[in-house]
Coordinates of C-alpha atoms in Angstrom, one line a residue:
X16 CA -21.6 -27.0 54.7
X17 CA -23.0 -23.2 55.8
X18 CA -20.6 -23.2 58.3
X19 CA -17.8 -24.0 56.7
X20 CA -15.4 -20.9 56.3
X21 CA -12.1 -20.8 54.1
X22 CA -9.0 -19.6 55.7
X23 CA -5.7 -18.1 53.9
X24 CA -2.5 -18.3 56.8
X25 CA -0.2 -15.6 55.7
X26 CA 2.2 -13.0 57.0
X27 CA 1.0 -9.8 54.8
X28 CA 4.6 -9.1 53.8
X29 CA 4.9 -12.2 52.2
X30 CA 2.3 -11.7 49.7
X31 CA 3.6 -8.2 49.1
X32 CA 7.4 -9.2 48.2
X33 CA 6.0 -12.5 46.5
X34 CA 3.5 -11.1 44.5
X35 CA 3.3 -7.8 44.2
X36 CA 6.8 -6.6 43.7
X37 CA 7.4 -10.0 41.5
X38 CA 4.5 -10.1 39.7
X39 CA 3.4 -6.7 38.4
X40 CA 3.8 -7.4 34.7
X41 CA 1.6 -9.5 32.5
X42 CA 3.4 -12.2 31.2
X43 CA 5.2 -13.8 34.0
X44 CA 2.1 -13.0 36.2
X45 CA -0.3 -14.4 33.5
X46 CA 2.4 -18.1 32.9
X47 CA 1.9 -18.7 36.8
X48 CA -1.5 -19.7 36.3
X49 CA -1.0 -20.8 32.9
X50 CA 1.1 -23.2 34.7
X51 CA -1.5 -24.4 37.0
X52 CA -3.3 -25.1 34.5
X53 CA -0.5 -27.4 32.8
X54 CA -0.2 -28.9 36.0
X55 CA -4.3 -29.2 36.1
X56 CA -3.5 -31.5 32.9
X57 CA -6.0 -28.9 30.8
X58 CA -5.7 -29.3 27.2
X59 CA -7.2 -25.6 26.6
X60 CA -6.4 -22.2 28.5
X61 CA -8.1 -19.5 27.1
X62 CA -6.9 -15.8 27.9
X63 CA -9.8 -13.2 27.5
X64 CA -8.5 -9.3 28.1
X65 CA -11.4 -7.1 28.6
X66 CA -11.2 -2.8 28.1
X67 CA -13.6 -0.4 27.5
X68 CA -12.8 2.7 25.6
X69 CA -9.2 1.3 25.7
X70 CA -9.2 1.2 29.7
X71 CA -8.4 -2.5 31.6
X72 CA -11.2 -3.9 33.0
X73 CA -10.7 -7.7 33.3
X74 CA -8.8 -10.6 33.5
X75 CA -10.3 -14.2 32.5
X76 CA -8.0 -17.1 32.4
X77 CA -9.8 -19.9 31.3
X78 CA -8.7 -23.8 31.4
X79 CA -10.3 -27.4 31.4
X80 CA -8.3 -28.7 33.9
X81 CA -9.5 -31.1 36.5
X82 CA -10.8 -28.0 38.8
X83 CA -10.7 -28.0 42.5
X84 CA -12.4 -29.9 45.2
X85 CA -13.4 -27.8 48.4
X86 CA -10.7 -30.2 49.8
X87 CA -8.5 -28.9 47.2
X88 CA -9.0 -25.4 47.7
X89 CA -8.5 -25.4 51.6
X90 CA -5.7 -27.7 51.4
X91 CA -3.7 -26.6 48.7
X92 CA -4.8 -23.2 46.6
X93 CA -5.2 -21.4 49.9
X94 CA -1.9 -22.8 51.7
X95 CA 1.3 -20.4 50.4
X96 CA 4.2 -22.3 49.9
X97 CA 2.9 -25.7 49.4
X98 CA 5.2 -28.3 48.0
X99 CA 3.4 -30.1 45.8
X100 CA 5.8 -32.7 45.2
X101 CA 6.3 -33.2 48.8
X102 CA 3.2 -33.8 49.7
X103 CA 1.6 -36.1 46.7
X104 CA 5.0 -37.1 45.1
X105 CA 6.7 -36.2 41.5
X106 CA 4.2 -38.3 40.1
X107 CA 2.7 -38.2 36.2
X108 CA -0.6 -36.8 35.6
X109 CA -3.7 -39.0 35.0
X110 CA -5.1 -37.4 31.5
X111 CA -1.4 -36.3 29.9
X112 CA 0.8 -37.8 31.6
X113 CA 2.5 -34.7 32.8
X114 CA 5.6 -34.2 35.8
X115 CA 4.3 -30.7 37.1
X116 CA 5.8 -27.4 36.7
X117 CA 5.1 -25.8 40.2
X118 CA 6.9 -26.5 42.9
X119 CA 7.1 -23.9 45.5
X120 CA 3.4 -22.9 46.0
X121 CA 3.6 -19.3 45.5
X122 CA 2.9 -19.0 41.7
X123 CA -1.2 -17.8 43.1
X124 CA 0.4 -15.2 44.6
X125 CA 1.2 -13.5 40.9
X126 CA -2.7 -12.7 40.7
X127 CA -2.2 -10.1 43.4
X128 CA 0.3 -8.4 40.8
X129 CA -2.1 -7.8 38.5
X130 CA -5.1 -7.4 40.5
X131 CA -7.2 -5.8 43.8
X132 CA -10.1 -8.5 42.8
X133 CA -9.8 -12.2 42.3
X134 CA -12.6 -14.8 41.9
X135 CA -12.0 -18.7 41.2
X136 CA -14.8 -20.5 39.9
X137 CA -13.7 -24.3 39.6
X138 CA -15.5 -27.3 39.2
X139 CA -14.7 -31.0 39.9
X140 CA -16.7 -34.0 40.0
X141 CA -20.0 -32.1 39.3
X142 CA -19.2 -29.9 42.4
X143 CA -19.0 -26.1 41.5
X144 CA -17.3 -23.7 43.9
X145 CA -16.6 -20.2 43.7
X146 CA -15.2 -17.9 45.6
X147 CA -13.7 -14.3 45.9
X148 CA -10.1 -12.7 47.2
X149 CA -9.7 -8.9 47.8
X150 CA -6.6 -7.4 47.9
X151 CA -7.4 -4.7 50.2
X152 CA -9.0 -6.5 53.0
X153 CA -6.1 -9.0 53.1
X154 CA -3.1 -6.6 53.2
X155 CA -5.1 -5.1 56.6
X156 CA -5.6 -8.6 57.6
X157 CA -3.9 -8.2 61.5
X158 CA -4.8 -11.8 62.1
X159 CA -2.0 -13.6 59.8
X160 CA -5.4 -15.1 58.1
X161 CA -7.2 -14.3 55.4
X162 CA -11.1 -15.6 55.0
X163 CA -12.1 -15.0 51.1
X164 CA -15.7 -14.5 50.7
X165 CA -17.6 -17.5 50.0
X166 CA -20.3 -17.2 46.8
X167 CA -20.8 -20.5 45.7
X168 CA -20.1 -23.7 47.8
X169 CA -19.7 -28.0 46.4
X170 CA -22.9 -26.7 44.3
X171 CA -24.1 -29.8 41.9
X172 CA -23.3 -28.7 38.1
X173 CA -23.7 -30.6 35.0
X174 CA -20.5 -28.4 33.7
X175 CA -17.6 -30.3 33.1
X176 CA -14.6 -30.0 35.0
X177 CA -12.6 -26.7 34.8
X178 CA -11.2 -23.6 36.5
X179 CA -11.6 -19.6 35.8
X180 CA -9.8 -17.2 37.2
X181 CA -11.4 -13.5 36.9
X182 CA -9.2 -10.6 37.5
X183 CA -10.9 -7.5 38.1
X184 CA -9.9 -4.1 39.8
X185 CA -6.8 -4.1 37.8
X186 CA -3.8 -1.8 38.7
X187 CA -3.0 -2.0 34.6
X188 CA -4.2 1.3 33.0
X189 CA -2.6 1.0 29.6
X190 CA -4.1 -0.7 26.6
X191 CA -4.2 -4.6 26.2
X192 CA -1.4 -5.9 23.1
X193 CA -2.5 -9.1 22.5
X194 CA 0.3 -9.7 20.1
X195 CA 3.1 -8.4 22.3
X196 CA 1.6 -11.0 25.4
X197 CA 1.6 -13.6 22.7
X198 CA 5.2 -13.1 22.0
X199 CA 6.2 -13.2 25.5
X200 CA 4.3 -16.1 26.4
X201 CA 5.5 -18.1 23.7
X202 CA 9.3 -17.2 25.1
X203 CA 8.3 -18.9 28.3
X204 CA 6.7 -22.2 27.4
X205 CA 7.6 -25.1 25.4
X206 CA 4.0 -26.0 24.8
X207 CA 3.4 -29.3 23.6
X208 CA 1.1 -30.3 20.8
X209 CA -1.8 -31.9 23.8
X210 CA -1.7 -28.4 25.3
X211 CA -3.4 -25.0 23.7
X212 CA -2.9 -21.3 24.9
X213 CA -5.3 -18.7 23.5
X214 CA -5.8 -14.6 23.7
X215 CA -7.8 -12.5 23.0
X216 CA -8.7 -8.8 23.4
X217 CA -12.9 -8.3 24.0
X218 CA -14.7 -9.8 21.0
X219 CA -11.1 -9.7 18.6
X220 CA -10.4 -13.2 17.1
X221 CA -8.0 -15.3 19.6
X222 CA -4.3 -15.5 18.8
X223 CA -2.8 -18.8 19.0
X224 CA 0.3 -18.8 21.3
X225 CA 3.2 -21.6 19.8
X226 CA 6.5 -22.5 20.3
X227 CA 7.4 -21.5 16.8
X228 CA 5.9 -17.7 17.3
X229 CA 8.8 -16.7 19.4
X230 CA 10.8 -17.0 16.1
X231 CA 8.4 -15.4 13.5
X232 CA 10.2 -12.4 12.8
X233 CA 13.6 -14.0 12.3
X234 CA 15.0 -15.4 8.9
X235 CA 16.9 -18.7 10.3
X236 CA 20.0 -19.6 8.3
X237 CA 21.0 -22.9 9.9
X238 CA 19.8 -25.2 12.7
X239 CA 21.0 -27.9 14.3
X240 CA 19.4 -30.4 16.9
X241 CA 21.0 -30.2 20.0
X242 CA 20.5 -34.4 21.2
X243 CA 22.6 -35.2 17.0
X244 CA 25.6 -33.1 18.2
X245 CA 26.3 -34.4 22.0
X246 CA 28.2 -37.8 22.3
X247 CA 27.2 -38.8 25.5
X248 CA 24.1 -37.3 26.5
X249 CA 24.1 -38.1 30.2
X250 CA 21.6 -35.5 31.3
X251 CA 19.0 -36.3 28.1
X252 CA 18.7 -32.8 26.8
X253 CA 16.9 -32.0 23.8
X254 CA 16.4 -28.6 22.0
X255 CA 17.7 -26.8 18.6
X256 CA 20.1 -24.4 18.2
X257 CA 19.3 -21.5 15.3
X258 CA 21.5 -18.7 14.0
X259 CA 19.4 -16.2 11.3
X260 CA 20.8 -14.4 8.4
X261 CA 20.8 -10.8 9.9
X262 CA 21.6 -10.0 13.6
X263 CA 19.4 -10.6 16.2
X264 CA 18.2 -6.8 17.4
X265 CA 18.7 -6.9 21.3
X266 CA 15.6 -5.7 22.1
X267 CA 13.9 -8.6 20.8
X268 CA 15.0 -10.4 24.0
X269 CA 15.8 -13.4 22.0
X270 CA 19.6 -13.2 21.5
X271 CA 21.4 -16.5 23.3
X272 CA 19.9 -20.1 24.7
X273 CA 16.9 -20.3 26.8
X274 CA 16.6 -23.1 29.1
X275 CA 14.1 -25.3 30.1
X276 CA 12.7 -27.8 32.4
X277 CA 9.3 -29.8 32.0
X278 CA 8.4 -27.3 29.1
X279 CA 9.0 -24.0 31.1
X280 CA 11.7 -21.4 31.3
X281 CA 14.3 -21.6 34.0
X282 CA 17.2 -19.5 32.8
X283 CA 17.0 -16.0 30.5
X284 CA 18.6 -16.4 27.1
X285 CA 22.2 -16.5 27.3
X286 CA 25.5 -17.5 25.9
X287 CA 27.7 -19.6 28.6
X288 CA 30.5 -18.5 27.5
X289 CA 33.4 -15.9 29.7
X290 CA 33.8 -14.0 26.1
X291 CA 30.7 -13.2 23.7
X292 CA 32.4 -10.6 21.3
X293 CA 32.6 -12.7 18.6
X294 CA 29.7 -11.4 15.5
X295 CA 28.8 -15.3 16.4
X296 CA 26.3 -14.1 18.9
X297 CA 24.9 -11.4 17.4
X298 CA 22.9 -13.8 15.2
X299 CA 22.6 -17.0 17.5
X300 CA 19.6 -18.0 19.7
X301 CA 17.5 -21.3 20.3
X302 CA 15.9 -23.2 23.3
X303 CA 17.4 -26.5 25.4
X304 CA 14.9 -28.7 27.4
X305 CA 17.0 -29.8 30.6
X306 CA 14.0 -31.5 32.5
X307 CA 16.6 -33.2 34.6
X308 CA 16.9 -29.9 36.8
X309 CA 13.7 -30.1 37.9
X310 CA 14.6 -33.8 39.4
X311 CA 17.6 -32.7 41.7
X312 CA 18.0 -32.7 44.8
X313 CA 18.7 -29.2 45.3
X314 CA 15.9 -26.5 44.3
X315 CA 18.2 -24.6 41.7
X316 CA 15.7 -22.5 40.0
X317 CA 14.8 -19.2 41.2
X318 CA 11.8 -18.2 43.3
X319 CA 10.7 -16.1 39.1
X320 CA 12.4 -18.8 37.0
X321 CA 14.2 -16.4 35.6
X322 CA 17.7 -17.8 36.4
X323 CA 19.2 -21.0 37.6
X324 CA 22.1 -20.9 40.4
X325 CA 25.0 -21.8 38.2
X326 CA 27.6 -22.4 41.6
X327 CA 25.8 -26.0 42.4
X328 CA 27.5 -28.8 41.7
X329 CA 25.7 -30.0 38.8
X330 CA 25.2 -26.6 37.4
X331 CA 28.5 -26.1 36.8
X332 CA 28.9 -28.9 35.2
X333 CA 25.9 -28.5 33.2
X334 CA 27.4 -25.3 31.8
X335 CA 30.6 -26.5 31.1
X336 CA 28.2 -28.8 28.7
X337 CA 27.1 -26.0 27.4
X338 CA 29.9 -24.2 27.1
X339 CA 31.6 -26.7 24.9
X340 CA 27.8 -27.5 22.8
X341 CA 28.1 -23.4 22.0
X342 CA 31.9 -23.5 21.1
X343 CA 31.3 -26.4 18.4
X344 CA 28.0 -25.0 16.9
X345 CA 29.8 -21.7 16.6
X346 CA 33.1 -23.1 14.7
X347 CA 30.4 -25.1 12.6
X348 CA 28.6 -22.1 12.3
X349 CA 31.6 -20.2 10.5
X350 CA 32.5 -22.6 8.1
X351 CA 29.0 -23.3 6.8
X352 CA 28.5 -19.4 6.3
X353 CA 31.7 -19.5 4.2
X354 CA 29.9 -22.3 2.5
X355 CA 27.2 -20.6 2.0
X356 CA 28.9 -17.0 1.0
X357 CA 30.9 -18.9 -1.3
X358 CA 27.9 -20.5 -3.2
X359 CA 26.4 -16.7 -3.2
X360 CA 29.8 -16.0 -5.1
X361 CA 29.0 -18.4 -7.7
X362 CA 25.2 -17.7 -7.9
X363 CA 25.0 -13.5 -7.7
X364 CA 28.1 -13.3 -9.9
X365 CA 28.6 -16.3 -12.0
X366 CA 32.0 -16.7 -11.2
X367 CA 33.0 -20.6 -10.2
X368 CA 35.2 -19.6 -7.0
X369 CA 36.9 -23.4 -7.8
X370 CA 37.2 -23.2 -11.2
X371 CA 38.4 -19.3 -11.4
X372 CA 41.2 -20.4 -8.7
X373 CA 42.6 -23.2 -11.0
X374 CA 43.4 -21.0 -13.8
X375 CA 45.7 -18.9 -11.3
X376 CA 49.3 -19.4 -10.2
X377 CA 51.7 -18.7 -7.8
X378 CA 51.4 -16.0 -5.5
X379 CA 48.7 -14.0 -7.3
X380 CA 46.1 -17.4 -6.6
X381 CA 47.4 -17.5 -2.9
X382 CA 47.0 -14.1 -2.3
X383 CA 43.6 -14.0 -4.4
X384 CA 42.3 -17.1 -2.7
X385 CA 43.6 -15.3 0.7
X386 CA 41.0 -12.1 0.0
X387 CA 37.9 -14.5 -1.2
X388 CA 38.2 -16.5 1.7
X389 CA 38.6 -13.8 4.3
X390 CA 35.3 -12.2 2.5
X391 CA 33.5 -15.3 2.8
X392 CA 34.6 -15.9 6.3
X393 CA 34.6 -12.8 7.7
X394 CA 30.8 -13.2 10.2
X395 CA 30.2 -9.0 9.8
X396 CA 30.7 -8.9 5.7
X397 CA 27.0 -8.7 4.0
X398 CA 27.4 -7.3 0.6
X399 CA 30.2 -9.8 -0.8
X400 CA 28.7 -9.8 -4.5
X401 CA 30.7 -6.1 -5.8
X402 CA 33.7 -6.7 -3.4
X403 CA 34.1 -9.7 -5.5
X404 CA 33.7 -8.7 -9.2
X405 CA 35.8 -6.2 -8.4
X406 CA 38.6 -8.2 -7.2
X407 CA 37.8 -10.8 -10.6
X408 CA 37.7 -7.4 -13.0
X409 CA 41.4 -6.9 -11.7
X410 CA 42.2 -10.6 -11.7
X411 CA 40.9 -12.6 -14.1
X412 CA 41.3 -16.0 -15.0
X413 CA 44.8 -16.8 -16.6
X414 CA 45.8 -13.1 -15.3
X415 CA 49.4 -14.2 -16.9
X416 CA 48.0 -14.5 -20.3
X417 CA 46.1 -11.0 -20.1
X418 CA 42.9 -13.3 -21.3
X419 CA 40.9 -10.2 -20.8
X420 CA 42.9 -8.2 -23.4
X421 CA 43.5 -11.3 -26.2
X422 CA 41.5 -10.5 -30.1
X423 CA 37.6 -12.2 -29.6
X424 CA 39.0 -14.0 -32.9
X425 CA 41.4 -16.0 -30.3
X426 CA 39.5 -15.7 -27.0
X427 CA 37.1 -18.4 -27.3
X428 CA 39.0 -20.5 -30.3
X429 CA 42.1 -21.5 -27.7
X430 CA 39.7 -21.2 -24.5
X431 CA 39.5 -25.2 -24.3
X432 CA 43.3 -25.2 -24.5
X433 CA 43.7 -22.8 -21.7
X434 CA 41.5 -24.4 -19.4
X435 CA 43.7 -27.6 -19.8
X436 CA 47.0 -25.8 -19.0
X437 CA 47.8 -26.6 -23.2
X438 CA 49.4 -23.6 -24.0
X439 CA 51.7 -24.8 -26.6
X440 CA 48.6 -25.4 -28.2
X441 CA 46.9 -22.6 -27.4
X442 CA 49.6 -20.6 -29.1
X443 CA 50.1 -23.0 -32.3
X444 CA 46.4 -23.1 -32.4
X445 CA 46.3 -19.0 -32.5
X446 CA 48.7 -18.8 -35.6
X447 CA 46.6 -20.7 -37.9
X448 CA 43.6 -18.8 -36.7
X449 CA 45.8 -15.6 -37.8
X450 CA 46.4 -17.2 -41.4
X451 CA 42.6 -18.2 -41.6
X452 CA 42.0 -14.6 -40.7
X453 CA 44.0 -12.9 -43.4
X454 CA 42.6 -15.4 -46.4
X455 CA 38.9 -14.1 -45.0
X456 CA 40.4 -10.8 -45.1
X457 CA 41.7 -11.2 -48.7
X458 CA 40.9 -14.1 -50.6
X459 CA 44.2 -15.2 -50.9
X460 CA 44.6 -19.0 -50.6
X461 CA 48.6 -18.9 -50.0
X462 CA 49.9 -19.7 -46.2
X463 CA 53.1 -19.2 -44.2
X464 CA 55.1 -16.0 -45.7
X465 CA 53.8 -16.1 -49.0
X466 CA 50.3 -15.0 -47.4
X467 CA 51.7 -12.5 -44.9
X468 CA 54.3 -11.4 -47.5
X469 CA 51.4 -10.5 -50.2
X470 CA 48.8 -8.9 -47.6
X471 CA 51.3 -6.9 -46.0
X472 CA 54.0 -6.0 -48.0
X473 CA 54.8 -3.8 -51.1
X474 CA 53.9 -0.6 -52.2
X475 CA 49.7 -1.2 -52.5
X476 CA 49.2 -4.4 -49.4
X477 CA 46.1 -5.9 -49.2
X478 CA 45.4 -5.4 -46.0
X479 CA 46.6 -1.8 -44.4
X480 CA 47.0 -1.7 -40.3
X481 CA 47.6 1.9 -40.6
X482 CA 47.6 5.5 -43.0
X483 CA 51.0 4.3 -45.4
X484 CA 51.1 8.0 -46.7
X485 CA 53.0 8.9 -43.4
X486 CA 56.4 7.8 -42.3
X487 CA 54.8 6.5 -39.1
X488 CA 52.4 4.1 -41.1
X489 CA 54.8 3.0 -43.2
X490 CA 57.0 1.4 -40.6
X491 CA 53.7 0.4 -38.7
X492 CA 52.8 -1.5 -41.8
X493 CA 56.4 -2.8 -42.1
X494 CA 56.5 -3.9 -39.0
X495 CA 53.6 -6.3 -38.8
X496 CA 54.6 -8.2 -42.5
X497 CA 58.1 -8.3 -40.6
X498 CA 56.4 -9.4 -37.4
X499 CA 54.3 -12.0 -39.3
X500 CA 57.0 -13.3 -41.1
X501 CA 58.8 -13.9 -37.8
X502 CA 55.9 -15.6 -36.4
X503 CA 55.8 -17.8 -39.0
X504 CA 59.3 -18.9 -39.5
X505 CA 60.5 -18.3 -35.8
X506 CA 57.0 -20.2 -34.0
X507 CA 54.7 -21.7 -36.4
X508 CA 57.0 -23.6 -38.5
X509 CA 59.1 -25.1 -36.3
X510 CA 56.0 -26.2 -34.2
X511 CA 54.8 -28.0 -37.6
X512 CA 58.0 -29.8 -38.0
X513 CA 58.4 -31.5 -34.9
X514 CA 56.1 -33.6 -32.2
X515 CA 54.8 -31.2 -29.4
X516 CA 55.8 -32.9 -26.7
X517 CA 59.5 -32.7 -27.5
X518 CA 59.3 -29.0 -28.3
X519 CA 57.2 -28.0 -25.9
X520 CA 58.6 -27.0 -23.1
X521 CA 62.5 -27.8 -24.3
X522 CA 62.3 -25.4 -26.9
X523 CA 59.7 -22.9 -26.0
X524 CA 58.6 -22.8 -22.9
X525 CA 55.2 -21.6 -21.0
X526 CA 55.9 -18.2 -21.0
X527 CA 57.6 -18.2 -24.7
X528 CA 54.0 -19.7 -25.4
X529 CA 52.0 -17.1 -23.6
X530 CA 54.2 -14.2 -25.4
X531 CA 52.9 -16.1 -28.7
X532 CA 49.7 -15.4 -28.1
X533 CA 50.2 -11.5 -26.8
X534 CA 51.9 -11.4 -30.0
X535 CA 49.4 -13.2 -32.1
X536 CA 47.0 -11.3 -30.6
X537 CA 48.4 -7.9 -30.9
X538 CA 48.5 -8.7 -35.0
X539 CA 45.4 -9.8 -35.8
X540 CA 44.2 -6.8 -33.7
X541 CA 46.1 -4.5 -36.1
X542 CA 44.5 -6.0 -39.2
X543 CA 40.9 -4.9 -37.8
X544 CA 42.6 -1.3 -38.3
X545 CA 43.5 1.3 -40.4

């Protein structure tokens, strides 16, 4: 074994335009080997960030993975572009049962992004070996290969089985944000629950990295599950679709559907859709796991799995999918927030939307139905609870009976009779209560124009609706025992005399009835005066 050596082929320019240009930021850098480790079939990958005095020092990535055999190292971490699939097969993974995520074999080259000083320690079978790449002395390389320095060689270990990638040297001068890597890690995995992602800054406590972080800071308003809405779900996708309650800020990077394939991102967050002015979304976002990509023929994910080429054959079609899963979700989407605004009505204000719209008519319920609606509908509208009890304050219910303005003596006495469209009863119903009033008001026990006569008339009445020591009053106080006494004969009686249903509505109709109770309620008004 002391003569063995370890040999990188390369042409330098490759690992300048593959890695460093690519690679020079932390996340996407970081979810390369992240993704080796996935593919390792690791349960754990811890992520330790080291600084001192706030200054990068080190990289650790951490996983439990199967390791590396010497074998493995010559024949497949040092060779760039290996296919993996190519040369063992798309087959499942012994421990997990995992399809892998890598593909094109240049994911190591990410660690020259981040780094001038790279050392793998991995273990397998018992056998440790560690060795270390420098950036420096293999960008000078003339050769077109690269010999890493050897440190530890198929040494016997009791350790289990494992891999750790150090970083050292880094080109990195700002401060770690543990938080901020969480969040952007989380965005590119769809970890599942037999694989764990860790961070950590020095000695700080580790932060968990989980699907569900990518969505912390966003109130969600509605979901829906993406395999319950499509009919024929050739392709097997799976995912959920949210919308929150406030819009999505653009900077949180979240804003459309992310795709996926074998639990990592292919495509950016987007809409699929030619138009995407509608409020819609501004408040829209979610994940879709499309692991069939990965099993085409043709390699349509980029080299960064950032984006997938949407011109292939079964891309397009894939998008015209989506195109049409987006289009119903957003239709849903509008008439459950106008649900939803409408029970806000009900709740914030106390008005019954339903019940409020029943007691109008004509064209003031249309057109009052028309405004609610457009408020409840409209995607941009927030603050629907004044808009709203200001439109009721102006339009009550039974706007044609001026309910707002009738005595309290009549309001709630006749409110059963209004809410039944019984107005003849409502207004034969508000006499009496005008006779009962009077007796209250003067102990009389006569009824009809006996009462009204001695409570209103002659020169000393019982009850004065206004000063009768001026002309004015006089005729006021006339006026309602002449009012009265034509309520009585010219309403009340003949009500009493006769079945309602063949007076009502042959001779009085609605409106006669409704003028009734104005009237009615204009006089008992006056009797609370003086």
């Amino acid at each position: 074994m002391s003569d063995t050596t370890l040999e990188m082929r390369f042409d330098p320019r490759t690992i300048q335009h593959l890695g460093v240009k690519m690679y020079s930021t932390l996340p996407p850098a970081l979810s390369e080997i992240i993704s080796n480790a996935y593919d390792a079939d690791a349960s754990n990958v811890k992520i330790e960030l080291f600084e001192n005095n706030g200054q990068p020092k080190s990289i650790s990535i951490i996983d439990d993975g199967e390791g590396m055999s010497l074998s493995d190292i010559i024949n497949k971490f040092l060779v760039i572009g290996r296919n993996r699939r190519e040369d063992i097969g798309d087959v499942f993974s012994p421990r997990f049962n995992r399809l892998s995520t890598g593909k094109k074999g240049l994911g190591k080259l990410a660690l020259f992004g981040l780094a001038n000083k790279i050392t793998v320690r991995t273990i397998k079978d018992k056998k440790l070996n560690v060795f270390e790449l420098s950036w420096d002395e293999l960008i000078n390389t003339k050769s077109g290969s690269y010999e890493p320095h050897i440190e530890i060689l198929d040494q016997y270990t009791e350790n289990k089985n494992g891999t750790t990638i150090k970083l050292s040297e880094l080109k990195r001068k700002s401060k770690f944000d543990a938080n901020s890597l969480a969040n952007s890690i989380s965005r590119i995995f769809n970890i599942d629950e037999n694989f764990s992602i860790s961070i950590k800054v020095n000695q700080e406590p580790s932060i968990i990295v989980s699907m569900e972080r990518r969505y912390n800071n966003l109130e969600t308003q509605f979901i829906w599950v993406v395999e319950e809405i499509i009919n024929e779900n050739k392709n097997n996708i799976t995912g959920k679709i949210l919308t929150s309650k406030l819009p999505i800020s653009p900077a949180s990077g979240l804003r459309g559907i992310t795709i996926y394939s074998r639990g990592k991102l292919v495509n950016q967050p987007e809409f699929f859709s030619d138009s995407s002015s509608s409020h819609f979304y501004q408040y829209l976002t979610g994940w879709i796991n499309a692991d069939f990509i990965d099993n085409l023929e043709d390699d349509v994910i980029s080299t960064n799995r950032q984006s997938i080429n949407w011109d292939q054959e079964d891309m397009e079609l894939f998008r015209i999918e989506l195109q049409e899963l987006i289009s119903f979700i957003g239709k849903e989407w509008r008439q459950k927030r106008k649900d939803e605004n409408s029970l806000k009505i009900n709740n914030q204000t106390g008005i019954n939307t339903t019940k409020w719209f029943s007691t109008l008519k004509g064209d003031v319920r249309s057109n009052t139905e028309k405004i609610v609606n457009m408020i409840t509908s409209d995607e941009t509208f927030e603050n629907i609870e004044p808009v709203v009890k200001a439109l009721h304050a102006l339009v009550p219910e039974y706007p044609e009976l001026h309910w707002r303005h009738l005595a309290p003596e009549l309001k709630d006495r006749v409110s059963t009779y209004y809410a039944n469209s019984q107005f003849g009863e409502a207004a034969d119903i508000s006499t009496k209560i005008y006779c009962e009033e009077i007796r209250k008001k003067t102990g009389l026990h006569q009824d009809g124009v006996d009462l009204t006569g001695k409570a209103f008339g002659g020169s000393a009445p019982q009850i004065c609706v206004a000063d009768i020591s001026t002309i004015t009053g006089q005729n006021i106080q006339s006026g309602q025992e002449a009012m009265s006494r034509g309520l009585i004969l010219g309403f009340r009686n003949p009500m009493a005399h006769a079945p309602i249903d063949t007076i009502i509505p042959t001779v009085f109709t609605e409106i006669d009835c409704l003028n009734i109770l104005s009237l009615t309620s204009y006089l008992i008004t006056r009797t609370n005066k003086k």
